[in-house]
């Protein structure tokens, strides 16, 4: 039926207008607002190969170097209680389930300082999710290979929350 | 269209529109939080999380405004129904694979309870409302056209009964 075809064309056209208007508004607002999100991961961080990688990671040796030179910020992706029980000294708590921790501080963190995310060990899915999210926010973030298991095996220090 | 039906259309349109404005504005206020919520769903690839967190709340808000003020309402109702279907699929997918996370639907507060099943039920209700509104808006316009056709093509567009 031609009229129903006309109608569905009209619905599509209206939907397209609305989506384009919303996308334009969203992108413009994101540019002018303070602490907007980085829509395209910045080219300033790491090599092209690294930025193109979906699950950028960092090995233990390099992480220990960054820890001792205080060049990197460490972010704990485990739950708040696990963080309180023991974490890499100076780390901030960014639980990957988003519940509590230091998430409110994220917009104020310096983006030129690399971030190392970590979780328990073996299957560090949460650290990779967190690293990916932080990269999306414009940070140079990488997940620590093998997480805290490797850290402890290398006798890396831990501290508990007071 | 009878007066009761027109009143019902106005009320349902406004309720759905205001709901979406509310949901959108919450997320516009906290893009970082909303990006985290989207990441928690573990469905979108990393590169799409930030764009989705920036644009999706505006689509919700613009569609909400369009429905509330009855401009481009057909497109808005269709988009809202499509969005709700997508959200429900994402929640159902996560429920099925045992990932019970905070919904991030009306709040970006991550301390909010994980409540996928409840959110899914609520979105099903909203989706039903979306389809009813879509049908009301389309049939309203269809009747408007029919009235216009009866009067002949020369009739000015502003001649509403």
CSV table of C-alpha atoms in Angstrom, one decimal:
chain,number,residue,atom,x,y,z
A,1,UNK,CA,0.0,0.0,0.0
A,2,UNK,CA,1.6,3.3,-1.1
A,3,UNK,CA,0.3,5.3,1.9
A,4,UNK,CA,1.8,2.8,4.5
A,5,UNK,CA,5.1,3.0,2.5
A,6,UNK,CA,4.9,6.8,2.7
A,7,UNK,CA,4.2,6.6,6.4
A,8,UNK,CA,7.2,4.3,7.1
A,9,UNK,CA,9.4,6.6,5.0
A,10,UNK,CA,8.1,9.5,7.1
A,11,UNK,CA,8.8,7.7,10.3
A,12,UNK,CA,12.3,6.9,9.2
A,13,UNK,CA,13.0,10.4,8.1
A,14,UNK,CA,11.7,11.8,11.4
A,15,UNK,CA,13.8,9.3,13.3
A,16,UNK,CA,16.9,10.3,11.3
A,17,UNK,CA,16.3,14.0,12.0
A,18,UNK,CA,16.0,13.3,15.7
A,19,UNK,CA,19.1,11.1,15.9
A,20,UNK,CA,21.2,13.6,13.9
A,21,UNK,CA,19.9,16.5,16.1
A,22,UNK,CA,20.7,14.5,19.2
A,23,UNK,CA,24.2,13.5,18.0
A,24,UNK,CA,25.0,17.1,17.1
A,25,UNK,CA,23.8,18.4,20.4
A,26,UNK,CA,25.6,15.6,22.3
A,27,UNK,CA,28.9,16.1,20.6
A,28,UNK,CA,28.8,19.9,20.8
A,29,UNK,CA,27.8,19.8,24.5
A,30,UNK,CA,30.6,17.3,25.2
A,31,UNK,CA,33.1,19.6,23.6
A,32,UNK,CA,32.1,22.7,25.5
A,33,UNK,CA,31.5,21.1,28.9
A,34,UNK,CA,34.4,20.7,31.4
A,35,UNK,CA,35.6,17.1,31.7
A,36,UNK,CA,33.9,15.9,28.6
A,37,UNK,CA,34.6,12.4,27.3
A,38,UNK,CA,37.3,11.8,24.7
A,39,UNK,CA,35.3,10.5,21.8
A,40,UNK,CA,38.3,9.4,19.8
A,41,UNK,CA,41.1,7.9,21.9
A,42,UNK,CA,43.9,10.5,21.9
A,43,UNK,CA,46.9,9.9,19.6
A,44,UNK,CA,49.1,11.3,22.3
A,45,UNK,CA,49.1,8.1,24.3
A,46,UNK,CA,51.5,5.3,23.4
A,47,UNK,CA,52.2,4.0,19.9
A,48,UNK,CA,49.7,3.5,17.2
A,49,UNK,CA,49.9,-0.3,17.9
A,50,UNK,CA,49.2,0.2,21.5
A,51,UNK,CA,46.3,2.6,21.1
A,52,UNK,CA,44.8,0.2,18.5
A,53,UNK,CA,45.0,-2.7,21.0
A,54,UNK,CA,41.7,-3.4,22.7
A,55,UNK,CA,43.3,-4.9,25.8
A,56,UNK,CA,46.5,-3.0,26.4
A,57,UNK,CA,48.5,-4.6,29.2
A,58,UNK,CA,51.7,-4.0,31.0
A,59,UNK,CA,54.1,-6.6,32.3
A,60,UNK,CA,55.2,-6.9,35.9
A,61,UNK,CA,58.8,-5.7,35.4
A,62,UNK,CA,57.7,-2.5,33.8
A,63,UNK,CA,54.9,-2.0,36.4
A,64,UNK,CA,57.4,-2.3,39.2
A,65,UNK,CA,59.6,0.3,37.6
A,66,UNK,CA,56.7,2.6,37.2
A,67,UNK,CA,55.8,2.0,40.8
A,68,UNK,CA,59.3,2.7,42.2
A,69,UNK,CA,59.8,5.8,40.1
A,70,UNK,CA,56.3,6.9,41.1
A,71,UNK,CA,55.7,7.7,37.4
A,72,UNK,CA,52.3,5.8,37.3
A,73,UNK,CA,49.1,5.9,39.1
A,74,UNK,CA,47.8,2.5,40.2
A,75,UNK,CA,44.1,1.8,40.1
A,76,UNK,CA,42.5,-1.2,41.9
A,77,UNK,CA,39.6,-2.6,40.0
A,78,UNK,CA,38.5,-5.0,42.8
A,79,UNK,CA,35.7,-4.3,45.2
A,80,UNK,CA,36.0,-1.7,47.9
A,81,UNK,CA,36.4,-4.3,50.7
A,82,UNK,CA,39.1,-6.1,48.9
A,83,UNK,CA,40.9,-2.8,48.4
A,84,UNK,CA,40.6,-2.0,52.1
A,85,UNK,CA,42.1,-5.4,53.0
A,86,UNK,CA,45.2,-4.7,51.0
A,87,UNK,CA,46.3,-2.9,47.8
A,88,UNK,CA,49.4,-1.5,46.0
A,89,UNK,CA,50.6,1.5,48.1
A,90,UNK,CA,49.2,4.8,46.7
A,91,UNK,CA,46.6,3.0,44.5
A,92,UNK,CA,43.2,4.5,44.1
A,93,UNK,CA,40.1,2.3,44.3
A,94,UNK,CA,38.1,2.2,41.1
A,95,UNK,CA,35.9,-0.9,41.5
A,96,UNK,CA,34.9,-2.1,38.1
A,97,UNK,CA,31.3,-2.7,39.2
A,98,UNK,CA,31.3,1.1,39.9
A,99,UNK,CA,30.2,0.7,43.5
A,100,UNK,CA,31.9,3.4,45.6
A,101,UNK,CA,35.6,3.9,45.7
A,102,UNK,CA,37.4,6.9,44.3
A,103,UNK,CA,35.3,7.2,41.1
A,104,UNK,CA,34.5,10.8,41.9
A,105,UNK,CA,38.2,11.7,41.7
A,106,UNK,CA,38.6,10.4,38.2
A,107,UNK,CA,37.7,13.6,36.3
A,108,UNK,CA,40.4,15.5,38.3
A,109,UNK,CA,43.2,13.0,37.7
A,110,UNK,CA,46.1,14.2,35.5
A,111,UNK,CA,45.8,12.6,32.0
A,112,UNK,CA,49.6,12.8,31.3
A,113,UNK,CA,50.4,10.2,34.0
A,114,UNK,CA,50.1,6.6,33.0
A,115,UNK,CA,47.6,4.5,34.9
A,116,UNK,CA,48.2,0.8,35.7
A,117,UNK,CA,45.0,-1.1,36.6
A,118,UNK,CA,45.0,-4.4,38.4
A,119,UNK,CA,42.8,-7.0,40.0
A,120,UNK,CA,43.3,-10.4,41.6
A,121,UNK,CA,45.4,-12.4,39.2
A,122,UNK,CA,44.9,-15.1,36.6
A,123,UNK,CA,41.8,-13.9,34.9
A,124,UNK,CA,42.0,-10.2,35.3
A,125,UNK,CA,38.9,-9.3,33.3
A,126,UNK,CA,38.0,-6.5,35.6
A,127,UNK,CA,41.4,-4.8,35.3
A,128,UNK,CA,41.1,-4.9,31.5
A,129,UNK,CA,37.6,-3.5,31.6
A,130,UNK,CA,38.7,-0.7,33.8
A,131,UNK,CA,41.8,0.0,31.6
A,132,UNK,CA,39.7,0.1,28.5
A,133,UNK,CA,37.2,2.5,30.2
A,134,UNK,CA,39.9,4.8,31.4
A,135,UNK,CA,41.5,4.8,27.9
A,136,UNK,CA,38.1,5.8,26.6
A,137,UNK,CA,38.1,8.7,29.1
A,138,UNK,CA,41.5,9.8,27.7
A,139,UNK,CA,43.9,8.1,30.1
A,140,UNK,CA,47.0,6.1,29.1
A,141,UNK,CA,45.8,3.1,31.1
A,142,UNK,CA,47.0,-0.5,30.9
A,143,UNK,CA,46.1,-3.6,32.9
A,144,UNK,CA,48.8,-5.4,34.9
A,145,UNK,CA,49.5,-8.9,33.5
A,146,UNK,CA,48.5,-11.5,36.1
A,147,UNK,CA,47.5,-8.8,38.5
A,148,UNK,CA,48.1,-9.0,42.2
A,149,UNK,CA,49.2,-12.7,42.1
A,150,UNK,CA,52.3,-11.7,40.0
A,151,UNK,CA,52.8,-8.6,42.1
A,152,UNK,CA,52.9,-10.6,45.4
A,153,UNK,CA,55.0,-13.3,43.8
A,154,UNK,CA,57.6,-10.6,43.0
A,155,UNK,CA,57.3,-9.4,46.5
A,156,UNK,CA,55.8,-6.1,45.5
A,157,UNK,CA,54.5,-4.1,48.5
A,158,UNK,CA,51.0,-4.0,49.7
A,159,UNK,CA,49.2,-1.7,52.2
A,160,UNK,CA,45.9,-1.9,53.9
A,161,UNK,CA,43.5,1.0,54.3
A,162,UNK,CA,43.6,2.6,57.8
B,1,UNK,CA,-10.6,11.0,16.9
B,2,UNK,CA,-12.9,11.2,19.9
B,3,UNK,CA,-12.2,13.6,22.7
B,4,UNK,CA,-11.4,10.8,25.2
B,5,UNK,CA,-9.0,9.2,22.8
B,6,UNK,CA,-7.3,12.5,22.1
B,7,UNK,CA,-6.9,13.1,25.9
B,8,UNK,CA,-5.5,9.6,26.4
B,9,UNK,CA,-3.0,10.2,23.6
B,10,UNK,CA,-1.9,13.5,25.1
B,11,UNK,CA,-1.5,12.0,28.6
B,12,UNK,CA,0.4,8.8,27.4
B,13,UNK,CA,2.6,10.9,25.1
B,14,UNK,CA,3.5,13.3,27.9
B,15,UNK,CA,4.1,10.5,30.4
B,16,UNK,CA,6.5,8.7,28.0
B,17,UNK,CA,8.1,11.9,26.9
B,18,UNK,CA,8.8,13.2,30.4
B,19,UNK,CA,10.1,9.8,31.4
B,20,UNK,CA,12.7,9.9,28.6
B,21,UNK,CA,13.6,13.5,29.4
B,22,UNK,CA,14.2,12.5,33.0
B,23,UNK,CA,16.3,9.5,32.0
B,24,UNK,CA,18.3,11.4,29.5
B,25,UNK,CA,19.1,14.4,31.6
B,26,UNK,CA,20.4,12.3,34.5
B,27,UNK,CA,22.9,10.7,32.1
B,28,UNK,CA,23.9,14.0,30.4
B,29,UNK,CA,24.8,15.3,33.9
B,30,UNK,CA,27.3,12.4,34.5
B,31,UNK,CA,28.9,11.1,31.2
B,32,UNK,CA,31.7,9.4,33.1
B,33,UNK,CA,29.3,7.5,35.2
B,34,UNK,CA,27.2,6.5,32.3
B,35,UNK,CA,30.2,5.4,30.3
B,36,UNK,CA,31.0,3.1,33.2
B,37,UNK,CA,27.5,1.7,33.2
B,38,UNK,CA,27.8,1.0,29.5
B,39,UNK,CA,31.2,-0.7,30.0
B,40,UNK,CA,29.6,-2.8,32.8
B,41,UNK,CA,27.1,-4.2,30.3
B,42,UNK,CA,30.2,-5.7,28.4
B,43,UNK,CA,28.5,-5.6,25.1
B,44,UNK,CA,29.8,-2.6,23.2
B,45,UNK,CA,33.4,-2.6,22.0
B,46,UNK,CA,35.6,-0.2,23.8
B,47,UNK,CA,35.8,2.4,21.0
B,48,UNK,CA,32.0,2.8,21.0
B,49,UNK,CA,31.5,3.3,24.8
B,50,UNK,CA,32.4,7.0,24.9
B,51,UNK,CA,30.4,7.9,21.8
B,52,UNK,CA,27.4,6.0,23.1
B,53,UNK,CA,27.7,7.7,26.5
B,54,UNK,CA,27.7,11.1,24.9
B,55,UNK,CA,25.0,10.6,22.2
B,56,UNK,CA,22.5,8.1,23.7
B,57,UNK,CA,21.3,10.4,26.5
B,58,UNK,CA,20.7,13.2,24.0
B,59,UNK,CA,18.7,10.9,21.8
B,60,UNK,CA,16.5,10.0,24.8
B,61,UNK,CA,16.1,13.7,25.8
B,62,UNK,CA,15.4,14.9,22.2
B,63,UNK,CA,12.8,12.1,21.7
B,64,UNK,CA,11.3,12.9,25.1
B,65,UNK,CA,11.0,16.6,24.1
B,66,UNK,CA,9.6,15.7,20.7
B,67,UNK,CA,6.9,13.5,22.2
B,68,UNK,CA,6.0,15.9,24.9
B,69,UNK,CA,5.6,18.8,22.5
B,70,UNK,CA,4.1,16.7,19.7
B,71,UNK,CA,6.7,17.6,17.1
B,72,UNK,CA,8.1,14.8,14.9
B,73,UNK,CA,6.2,12.6,17.4
B,74,UNK,CA,5.9,9.6,15.1
B,75,UNK,CA,9.6,9.3,14.6
B,76,UNK,CA,10.2,9.9,18.3
B,77,UNK,CA,7.7,7.2,19.3
B,78,UNK,CA,9.3,4.8,16.9
B,79,UNK,CA,12.8,5.6,18.1
B,80,UNK,CA,11.8,5.2,21.7
B,81,UNK,CA,10.2,1.8,21.0
B,82,UNK,CA,13.4,0.8,19.1
B,83,UNK,CA,15.6,2.0,22.0
B,84,UNK,CA,13.6,0.1,24.6
B,85,UNK,CA,13.8,-3.0,22.6
B,86,UNK,CA,17.5,-2.7,22.4
B,87,UNK,CA,17.9,-2.0,26.1
B,88,UNK,CA,15.7,-5.0,26.9
B,89,UNK,CA,17.8,-7.2,24.6
B,90,UNK,CA,21.0,-6.1,26.4
B,91,UNK,CA,19.5,-6.7,29.8
B,92,UNK,CA,18.1,-10.1,28.8
B,93,UNK,CA,21.4,-11.1,27.3
B,94,UNK,CA,23.2,-10.2,30.5
B,95,UNK,CA,20.6,-11.9,32.7
B,96,UNK,CA,21.0,-15.0,30.6
B,97,UNK,CA,24.7,-15.1,31.0
B,98,UNK,CA,24.4,-14.4,34.8
B,99,UNK,CA,25.7,-10.8,34.8
B,100,UNK,CA,23.5,-9.0,37.2
B,101,UNK,CA,24.6,-5.4,37.2
B,102,UNK,CA,23.1,-2.0,37.9
B,103,UNK,CA,20.8,-0.9,35.1
B,104,UNK,CA,22.0,2.6,34.6
B,105,UNK,CA,18.6,3.4,33.2
B,106,UNK,CA,17.5,6.3,35.3
B,107,UNK,CA,20.5,7.0,37.4
B,108,UNK,CA,24.2,6.7,36.9
B,109,UNK,CA,24.8,6.1,40.6
B,110,UNK,CA,26.8,3.0,40.6
B,111,UNK,CA,26.0,2.2,44.2
B,112,UNK,CA,22.5,1.5,43.0
B,113,UNK,CA,21.3,-2.1,43.4
B,114,UNK,CA,21.8,-4.7,40.7
B,115,UNK,CA,18.3,-5.3,39.5
B,116,UNK,CA,18.4,-6.5,35.9
B,117,UNK,CA,15.1,-8.5,36.2
B,118,UNK,CA,13.2,-5.6,37.7
B,119,UNK,CA,14.6,-3.2,35.1
B,120,UNK,CA,13.7,-5.6,32.4
B,121,UNK,CA,10.1,-5.8,33.6
B,122,UNK,CA,9.9,-2.0,33.8
B,123,UNK,CA,11.3,-1.5,30.3
B,124,UNK,CA,8.8,-4.1,29.0
B,125,UNK,CA,6.1,-1.9,30.5
B,126,UNK,CA,7.6,1.2,28.9
B,127,UNK,CA,8.0,-0.5,25.6
B,128,UNK,CA,4.3,-1.4,25.6
B,129,UNK,CA,3.5,2.2,26.4
B,130,UNK,CA,5.9,3.2,23.5
B,131,UNK,CA,4.0,1.0,21.0
B,132,UNK,CA,0.6,2.3,22.2
B,133,UNK,CA,1.8,5.9,21.8
B,134,UNK,CA,3.2,5.1,18.4
B,135,UNK,CA,-0.1,3.6,17.3
B,136,UNK,CA,-2.0,6.6,18.7
B,137,UNK,CA,0.2,9.1,17.0
B,138,UNK,CA,0.1,7.4,13.7
B,139,UNK,CA,-3.7,6.9,13.7
B,140,UNK,CA,-4.1,10.5,14.8
B,141,UNK,CA,-2.1,11.7,11.8
B,142,UNK,CA,-3.9,9.3,9.5
B,143,UNK,CA,-7.3,10.7,10.6
B,144,UNK,CA,-6.0,14.2,10.1
B,145,UNK,CA,-5.0,13.3,6.5
B,146,UNK,CA,-8.3,11.7,5.9
B,147,UNK,CA,-10.1,14.8,7.1
B,148,UNK,CA,-7.9,16.9,4.8
B,149,UNK,CA,-8.6,14.7,1.8
B,150,UNK,CA,-12.4,15.0,2.4
B,151,UNK,CA,-12.1,18.8,2.3
B,152,UNK,CA,-10.1,18.7,-1.0
B,153,UNK,CA,-6.5,19.6,-1.7
B,154,UNK,CA,-7.2,23.4,-1.8
B,155,UNK,CA,-8.1,23.5,1.9
B,156,UNK,CA,-5.5,25.4,3.9
B,157,UNK,CA,-3.4,23.2,6.3
B,158,UNK,CA,-4.3,25.3,9.3
B,159,UNK,CA,-8.0,24.5,9.0
B,160,UNK,CA,-8.3,22.2,12.0
B,161,UNK,CA,-11.7,21.3,13.3
